[in-house]
């Protein structure tokens, strides 16, 4: 026999309305009553029909999260933080990995719409502006994370990528480096980091050597391999760079691996600075100097903003911009004339 909400109400000795409020996490219910209802649901093995609730115009308490590359520690750590905060607020996440593939993005958007999720969180790899514009026009709750779409009125949580690149350049220049290589991806966030990096160089009368500026294609997702390949190219040049700025920690890890493979010491012969401050920054040898994104704060801000939109508390769009910071470890040091000699 199928267990219904009526059975739960009878077992918990409460009204059907009280059970509904517990299920939907609404209303002013005492902790004692809430626990009794939940225990009755558990004892009876009762599972609410989320789809039926959605068809009646109620929330499904589910958010769709589209991530471009779960193999990248930044996105996996960000997804975890968003999921943690979602759990605290009574929401579930459906996480979809798109691989920067437009067809996958379309597929997952359609699938999640069919499942009637309450809203979408779109990560930085989401480059199709028309898809974002369509969601906005349909008034579906959307929060962009780790990037921005300044041309749209859209909710977004990101860091100041321009400032991150600016900080990285200033750190290397303070250490005396002038001939610097860059490894980036053809993404909005990386373009902003590179723009900030170049701005800092301009302030000191320096320019990037175009031979040492590599922009990866968005679909090249083997970051470590690409980091290694470009570092090899840079270090085999006669006028090789004394430092490398990698626009994420995986690219930096590849740069360090390749430099060591070629016999260079880090940071004695080559300084390397990354971006993100993911777990990989602490396990690589030597530990990576990097620009930190406040991933935990980003996850909390994203879900807090999403829930305020779904609940109707927030009517106007918000753009939350968090500040990056420099984390000094062991892969950068002051440039000396002899330090680049090998």
Tab-separated table of C-alpha atoms in Angstrom:
chain	number	residue	atom	x	y	z
A	1	UNK	CA	0.000	0.000	0.000
A	2	UNK	CA	1.306	3.429	-0.947
A	3	UNK	CA	2.062	5.655	2.024
A	4	UNK	CA	0.460	9.108	1.774
A	5	UNK	CA	0.782	12.427	3.558
A	6	UNK	CA	-2.364	11.479	5.491
A	7	UNK	CA	-0.584	8.457	6.985
A	8	UNK	CA	2.331	10.647	8.084
A	9	UNK	CA	-0.006	13.174	9.691
A	10	UNK	CA	-1.809	10.415	11.613
A	11	UNK	CA	1.446	8.784	12.755
A	12	UNK	CA	2.889	12.113	13.942
A	13	UNK	CA	-0.442	13.212	15.435
A	14	UNK	CA	-0.401	16.492	13.502
A	15	UNK	CA	-2.442	18.061	10.722
A	16	UNK	CA	-1.779	17.537	7.018
A	17	UNK	CA	-0.884	21.223	6.784
A	18	UNK	CA	1.845	20.746	9.379
A	19	UNK	CA	3.341	17.831	7.454
A	20	UNK	CA	3.287	19.944	4.272
A	21	UNK	CA	5.084	22.779	6.043
A	22	UNK	CA	7.769	20.399	7.294
A	23	UNK	CA	8.252	18.941	3.808
A	24	UNK	CA	8.525	22.387	2.210
A	25	UNK	CA	10.487	23.885	5.118
A	26	UNK	CA	7.946	26.675	5.564
A	27	UNK	CA	5.872	28.028	8.404
A	28	UNK	CA	6.576	28.410	12.091
A	29	UNK	CA	6.967	24.827	13.282
A	30	UNK	CA	8.627	23.939	16.580
A	31	UNK	CA	11.777	21.808	16.452
A	32	UNK	CA	10.014	19.134	18.504
A	33	UNK	CA	7.116	18.868	16.057
A	34	UNK	CA	9.419	19.016	13.044
A	35	UNK	CA	11.508	16.126	14.406
A	36	UNK	CA	8.371	14.091	15.125
A	37	UNK	CA	7.088	14.555	11.578
A	38	UNK	CA	10.446	13.685	10.048
A	39	UNK	CA	10.684	10.589	12.231
A	40	UNK	CA	7.228	9.504	11.096
A	41	UNK	CA	8.260	9.990	7.469
A	42	UNK	CA	11.355	7.909	8.074
A	43	UNK	CA	9.482	5.133	9.919
A	44	UNK	CA	6.836	4.931	7.192
A	45	UNK	CA	9.420	5.318	4.406
A	46	UNK	CA	7.414	8.196	2.972
A	47	UNK	CA	8.989	10.160	0.100
A	48	UNK	CA	7.307	13.376	-1.105
A	49	UNK	CA	6.395	13.558	-4.789
A	50	UNK	CA	8.602	16.458	-5.831
A	51	UNK	CA	7.382	16.456	-9.439
A	52	UNK	CA	3.756	16.634	-8.351
A	53	UNK	CA	4.623	19.576	-6.110
A	54	UNK	CA	6.290	21.341	-9.021
A	55	UNK	CA	3.219	20.838	-11.216
A	56	UNK	CA	1.150	22.482	-8.490
A	57	UNK	CA	3.436	25.519	-8.622
A	58	UNK	CA	5.467	24.633	-5.556
A	59	UNK	CA	9.241	24.584	-5.291
A	60	UNK	CA	11.163	21.394	-6.002
A	61	UNK	CA	14.005	22.531	-3.707
A	62	UNK	CA	16.401	21.566	-6.496
A	63	UNK	CA	18.993	23.716	-8.255
A	64	UNK	CA	20.750	22.872	-11.519
A	65	UNK	CA	24.488	23.566	-11.471
A	66	UNK	CA	26.310	23.553	-14.812
A	67	UNK	CA	30.079	23.161	-14.427
A	68	UNK	CA	32.439	23.172	-17.424
A	69	UNK	CA	35.181	20.906	-16.087
A	70	UNK	CA	34.867	18.899	-12.877
A	71	UNK	CA	38.421	17.602	-13.385
A	72	UNK	CA	39.634	21.122	-12.639
A	73	UNK	CA	40.032	21.348	-8.836
A	74	UNK	CA	38.671	24.899	-8.835
A	75	UNK	CA	35.307	23.826	-10.228
A	76	UNK	CA	35.065	20.659	-8.149
A	77	UNK	CA	35.854	22.618	-4.977
A	78	UNK	CA	33.407	25.359	-5.948
A	79	UNK	CA	30.674	22.788	-6.654
A	80	UNK	CA	31.297	21.256	-3.230
A	81	UNK	CA	30.969	24.640	-1.497
A	82	UNK	CA	27.763	25.458	-3.369
A	83	UNK	CA	26.361	22.022	-2.511
A	84	UNK	CA	27.329	22.427	1.160
A	85	UNK	CA	25.508	25.751	1.422
A	86	UNK	CA	22.560	24.399	-0.523
A	87	UNK	CA	22.243	21.523	1.947
A	88	UNK	CA	22.287	23.971	4.847
A	89	UNK	CA	19.420	25.885	3.225
A	90	UNK	CA	17.372	22.779	2.413
A	91	UNK	CA	18.168	22.566	-1.306
A	92	UNK	CA	19.523	19.748	-3.457
A	93	UNK	CA	21.866	20.226	-6.401
A	94	UNK	CA	21.932	18.429	-9.740
A	95	UNK	CA	25.501	18.888	-11.006
A	96	UNK	CA	26.166	18.609	-14.754
A	97	UNK	CA	29.623	18.609	-16.351
A	98	UNK	CA	29.528	20.266	-19.787
A	99	UNK	CA	33.161	20.010	-20.988
A	100	UNK	CA	32.699	23.469	-22.591
A	101	UNK	CA	30.443	21.691	-25.111
A	102	UNK	CA	27.489	23.719	-26.417
A	103	UNK	CA	25.482	20.590	-27.250
A	104	UNK	CA	25.910	19.311	-23.697
A	105	UNK	CA	24.821	22.690	-22.342
A	106	UNK	CA	21.628	22.508	-24.429
A	107	UNK	CA	20.971	18.923	-23.358
A	108	UNK	CA	21.386	19.636	-19.654
A	109	UNK	CA	19.334	22.836	-19.759
A	110	UNK	CA	16.442	20.938	-21.370
A	111	UNK	CA	16.781	18.033	-18.958
A	112	UNK	CA	16.845	20.253	-15.885
A	113	UNK	CA	13.895	22.272	-17.168
A	114	UNK	CA	11.933	19.039	-17.549
A	115	UNK	CA	12.793	18.185	-13.959
A	116	UNK	CA	11.473	21.632	-13.011
A	117	UNK	CA	14.470	22.803	-11.035
A	118	UNK	CA	13.886	26.029	-9.134
A	119	UNK	CA	16.857	27.781	-10.724
A	120	UNK	CA	20.198	27.512	-12.506
A	121	UNK	CA	23.751	28.259	-11.402
A	122	UNK	CA	26.007	28.674	-14.436
A	123	UNK	CA	29.781	28.513	-13.991
A	124	UNK	CA	32.438	30.534	-15.789
A	125	UNK	CA	32.838	28.265	-18.809
A	126	UNK	CA	29.291	29.067	-19.942
A	127	UNK	CA	30.073	31.144	-23.041
A	128	UNK	CA	26.808	31.006	-25.031
A	129	UNK	CA	25.239	34.412	-24.432
A	130	UNK	CA	21.996	33.539	-26.255
A	131	UNK	CA	21.274	30.693	-23.825
A	132	UNK	CA	21.797	32.964	-20.850
A	133	UNK	CA	19.616	35.662	-22.422
A	134	UNK	CA	16.836	33.109	-23.039
A	135	UNK	CA	16.808	32.038	-19.391
A	136	UNK	CA	16.654	35.666	-18.293
A	137	UNK	CA	13.745	36.431	-20.662
A	138	UNK	CA	11.830	33.447	-19.286
A	139	UNK	CA	12.367	34.857	-15.780
A	140	UNK	CA	13.993	31.652	-14.591
A	141	UNK	CA	16.147	32.288	-11.504
A	142	UNK	CA	19.763	32.353	-12.703
A	143	UNK	CA	23.021	33.104	-10.920
A	144	UNK	CA	26.271	33.308	-12.851
A	145	UNK	CA	29.310	32.251	-10.845
A	146	UNK	CA	33.029	32.888	-11.449
A	147	UNK	CA	32.389	35.251	-14.338
A	148	UNK	CA	30.015	38.019	-15.402
A	149	UNK	CA	27.854	39.043	-18.342
A	150	UNK	CA	28.006	42.848	-18.087
A	151	UNK	CA	25.805	43.190	-21.176
A	152	UNK	CA	22.868	41.545	-19.342
A	153	UNK	CA	20.956	42.395	-16.209
A	154	UNK	CA	21.810	39.148	-14.431
A	155	UNK	CA	22.681	37.964	-10.942
A	156	UNK	CA	26.368	37.127	-10.663
A	157	UNK	CA	28.998	36.181	-8.094
A	158	UNK	CA	32.619	36.472	-9.166
A	159	UNK	CA	35.996	37.681	-8.124
A	160	UNK	CA	37.800	40.673	-9.592
A	161	UNK	CA	39.813	38.730	-12.174
A	162	UNK	CA	41.405	41.927	-13.465
A	163	UNK	CA	42.737	42.645	-9.977
A	164	UNK	CA	43.985	39.064	-9.665
A	165	UNK	CA	46.131	39.430	-12.772
A	166	UNK	CA	47.296	42.837	-11.571
A	167	UNK	CA	48.394	41.389	-8.221
A	168	UNK	CA	50.260	38.527	-9.923
A	169	UNK	CA	52.196	40.904	-12.181
A	170	UNK	CA	53.119	43.215	-9.323
A	171	UNK	CA	54.367	40.301	-7.234
A	172	UNK	CA	56.688	39.127	-10.000
A	173	UNK	CA	57.896	42.642	-10.769
A	174	UNK	CA	58.593	43.321	-7.094
A	175	UNK	CA	60.865	40.289	-7.238
A	176	UNK	CA	62.720	41.851	-10.169
A	177	UNK	CA	61.242	39.815	-13.023
A	178	UNK	CA	60.781	41.626	-16.339
A	179	UNK	CA	60.810	38.851	-18.932
A	180	UNK	CA	57.657	36.930	-18.036
A	181	UNK	CA	55.731	34.190	-19.831
A	182	UNK	CA	51.951	33.777	-19.619
A	183	UNK	CA	49.792	30.671	-20.103
A	184	UNK	CA	46.055	31.391	-20.254
A	185	UNK	CA	42.795	30.009	-21.638
A	186	UNK	CA	40.446	31.676	-24.104
A	187	UNK	CA	37.849	32.372	-21.424
A	188	UNK	CA	36.362	35.588	-20.096
A	189	UNK	CA	37.974	35.118	-16.681
A	190	UNK	CA	41.430	34.438	-18.141
A	191	UNK	CA	41.145	37.347	-20.544
A	192	UNK	CA	40.395	39.621	-17.603
A	193	UNK	CA	43.372	38.232	-15.670
A	194	UNK	CA	45.617	38.853	-18.632
A	195	UNK	CA	44.224	42.368	-19.029
A	196	UNK	CA	45.021	43.128	-15.385
A	197	UNK	CA	48.474	41.598	-15.775
A	198	UNK	CA	49.229	43.764	-18.812
A	199	UNK	CA	47.913	46.858	-17.067
A	200	UNK	CA	50.367	46.360	-14.208
A	201	UNK	CA	53.228	45.873	-16.674
A	202	UNK	CA	52.224	49.056	-18.506
A	203	UNK	CA	52.393	51.010	-15.262
A	204	UNK	CA	56.060	49.968	-14.989
A	205	UNK	CA	56.866	50.621	-18.631
A	206	UNK	CA	57.053	46.913	-19.500
A	207	UNK	CA	55.417	44.839	-22.226
A	208	UNK	CA	54.749	41.123	-22.560
A	209	UNK	CA	56.943	39.420	-25.108
A	210	UNK	CA	54.374	38.096	-27.582
A	211	UNK	CA	56.496	34.956	-27.982
A	212	UNK	CA	55.715	34.206	-24.339
A	213	UNK	CA	51.948	34.775	-24.394
A	214	UNK	CA	49.956	31.607	-25.051
A	215	UNK	CA	46.159	31.495	-25.072
A	216	UNK	CA	44.769	27.943	-25.027
A	217	UNK	CA	41.687	27.024	-27.012
A	218	UNK	CA	38.657	26.668	-24.751
A	219	UNK	CA	38.297	22.981	-25.685
A	220	UNK	CA	41.856	22.051	-24.681
A	221	UNK	CA	40.916	20.657	-21.284
A	222	UNK	CA	44.169	18.831	-20.440
A	223	UNK	CA	45.579	21.781	-18.532
A	224	UNK	CA	48.683	20.048	-17.190
A	225	UNK	CA	49.693	18.856	-20.658
A	226	UNK	CA	49.200	22.320	-22.144
A	227	UNK	CA	51.119	23.874	-19.264
A	228	UNK	CA	53.995	21.496	-19.915
A	229	UNK	CA	54.028	22.020	-23.673
A	230	UNK	CA	54.101	25.803	-23.503
A	231	UNK	CA	56.699	25.836	-20.741
A	232	UNK	CA	58.937	23.614	-22.855
A	233	UNK	CA	58.532	26.032	-25.766
A	234	UNK	CA	59.344	29.025	-23.570
A	235	UNK	CA	62.365	27.501	-21.861
A	236	UNK	CA	63.979	26.332	-25.101
A	237	UNK	CA	64.106	29.939	-26.328
A	238	UNK	CA	67.469	31.726	-26.093
A	239	UNK	CA	65.867	34.671	-24.283
A	240	UNK	CA	63.724	32.498	-22.033
A	241	UNK	CA	61.451	34.004	-19.373
A	242	UNK	CA	62.568	34.196	-15.759
A	243	UNK	CA	58.997	33.729	-14.511
A	244	UNK	CA	55.678	32.273	-15.706
A	245	UNK	CA	52.170	33.418	-14.813
A	246	UNK	CA	49.719	30.535	-15.306
A	247	UNK	CA	46.056	31.515	-15.239
A	248	UNK	CA	45.048	28.473	-13.183
A	249	UNK	CA	46.802	26.112	-10.783
A	250	UNK	CA	46.704	23.127	-13.147
A	251	UNK	CA	48.546	25.067	-15.847
A	252	UNK	CA	51.051	26.123	-13.197
A	253	UNK	CA	51.495	22.494	-12.109
A	254	UNK	CA	52.252	21.534	-15.707
A	255	UNK	CA	54.753	24.387	-15.972
A	256	UNK	CA	56.565	23.250	-12.833
A	257	UNK	CA	56.654	19.608	-13.927
A	258	UNK	CA	58.091	20.461	-17.338
A	259	UNK	CA	60.676	22.898	-15.978
A	260	UNK	CA	61.933	20.278	-13.536
A	261	UNK	CA	61.971	17.680	-16.308
A	262	UNK	CA	64.229	19.994	-18.324
A	263	UNK	CA	66.587	20.374	-15.366
A	264	UNK	CA	65.465	23.781	-14.112
A	265	UNK	CA	65.141	24.374	-10.390
A	266	UNK	CA	61.983	26.007	-9.043
A	267	UNK	CA	62.208	28.838	-8.045
A	268	UNK	CA	66.006	29.233	-8.426
A	269	UNK	CA	65.956	29.112	-12.246
A	270	UNK	CA	62.276	29.881	-12.860
A	271	UNK	CA	59.521	31.464	-10.757
A	272	UNK	CA	55.943	30.245	-11.283
A	273	UNK	CA	52.722	31.785	-10.017
A	274	UNK	CA	49.289	30.211	-10.456
A	275	UNK	CA	45.677	31.251	-9.971
A	276	UNK	CA	42.794	29.815	-7.872
A	277	UNK	CA	44.568	28.481	-4.739
A	278	UNK	CA	43.064	25.017	-5.104
A	279	UNK	CA	44.212	21.911	-3.229
A	280	UNK	CA	46.789	21.216	-5.937
A	281	UNK	CA	48.694	24.344	-4.854
A	282	UNK	CA	49.617	22.737	-1.534
A	283	UNK	CA	50.489	19.231	-2.760
A	284	UNK	CA	52.747	20.129	-5.686
A	285	UNK	CA	56.505	20.265	-5.016
A	286	UNK	CA	57.436	22.966	-4.270
A	287	UNK	CA	54.143	24.391	-2.965
A	288	UNK	CA	52.697	26.886	-5.400
A	289	UNK	CA	52.541	30.635	-5.005
A	290	UNK	CA	49.134	31.564	-6.379
A	291	UNK	CA	46.298	34.068	-6.508
A	292	UNK	CA	43.518	32.864	-4.213
A	293	UNK	CA	39.859	32.883	-5.106
A	294	UNK	CA	37.665	32.875	-1.953
A	295	UNK	CA	35.929	29.659	-3.028
A	296	UNK	CA	34.025	29.082	0.216
A	297	UNK	CA	32.647	32.633	0.213
A	298	UNK	CA	31.694	32.285	-3.447
A	299	UNK	CA	29.709	29.117	-2.744
A	300	UNK	CA	27.812	30.730	0.123
A	301	UNK	CA	27.098	33.925	-1.817
A	302	UNK	CA	25.789	31.955	-4.798
A	303	UNK	CA	23.273	29.911	-2.830
A	304	UNK	CA	22.222	32.779	-0.564
A	305	UNK	CA	21.529	34.888	-3.640
A	306	UNK	CA	19.699	32.041	-5.398
A	307	UNK	CA	17.427	31.337	-2.428
A	308	UNK	CA	16.597	35.036	-2.024
A	309	UNK	CA	15.581	35.144	-5.712
A	310	UNK	CA	13.456	31.979	-5.513
A	311	UNK	CA	11.713	33.162	-2.344
A	312	UNK	CA	10.879	36.495	-3.954
A	313	UNK	CA	12.798	38.469	-1.347
A	314	UNK	CA	15.114	39.877	-3.998
A	315	UNK	CA	13.592	41.681	-6.969
A	316	UNK	CA	16.569	43.606	-8.354
A	317	UNK	CA	19.609	41.962	-9.906
A	318	UNK	CA	22.826	41.785	-7.870
A	319	UNK	CA	26.458	41.533	-8.878
A	320	UNK	CA	28.679	40.367	-6.030
A	321	UNK	CA	32.387	40.923	-6.655
A	322	UNK	CA	34.870	39.349	-4.241
A	323	UNK	CA	38.528	40.268	-4.002
A	324	UNK	CA	41.408	37.882	-4.805
A	325	UNK	CA	44.551	37.723	-2.700
A	326	UNK	CA	48.161	36.652	-3.066
A	327	UNK	CA	49.237	33.461	-1.282
A	328	UNK	CA	53.023	33.255	-1.165
A	329	UNK	CA	54.538	29.805	-1.044
A	330	UNK	CA	57.754	28.388	-2.525
A	331	UNK	CA	57.631	28.808	-6.315
A	332	UNK	CA	58.619	32.471	-6.616
A	333	UNK	CA	61.775	34.271	-5.540
A	334	UNK	CA	63.787	37.384	-6.319
A	335	UNK	CA	65.391	37.351	-9.749
A	336	UNK	CA	69.153	37.251	-9.874
A	337	UNK	CA	71.283	37.394	-12.998
A	338	UNK	CA	72.731	33.970	-12.225
A	339	UNK	CA	69.328	32.466	-11.310
A	340	UNK	CA	68.237	32.227	-14.964
A	341	UNK	CA	71.463	30.643	-16.113
A	342	UNK	CA	71.353	26.956	-16.858
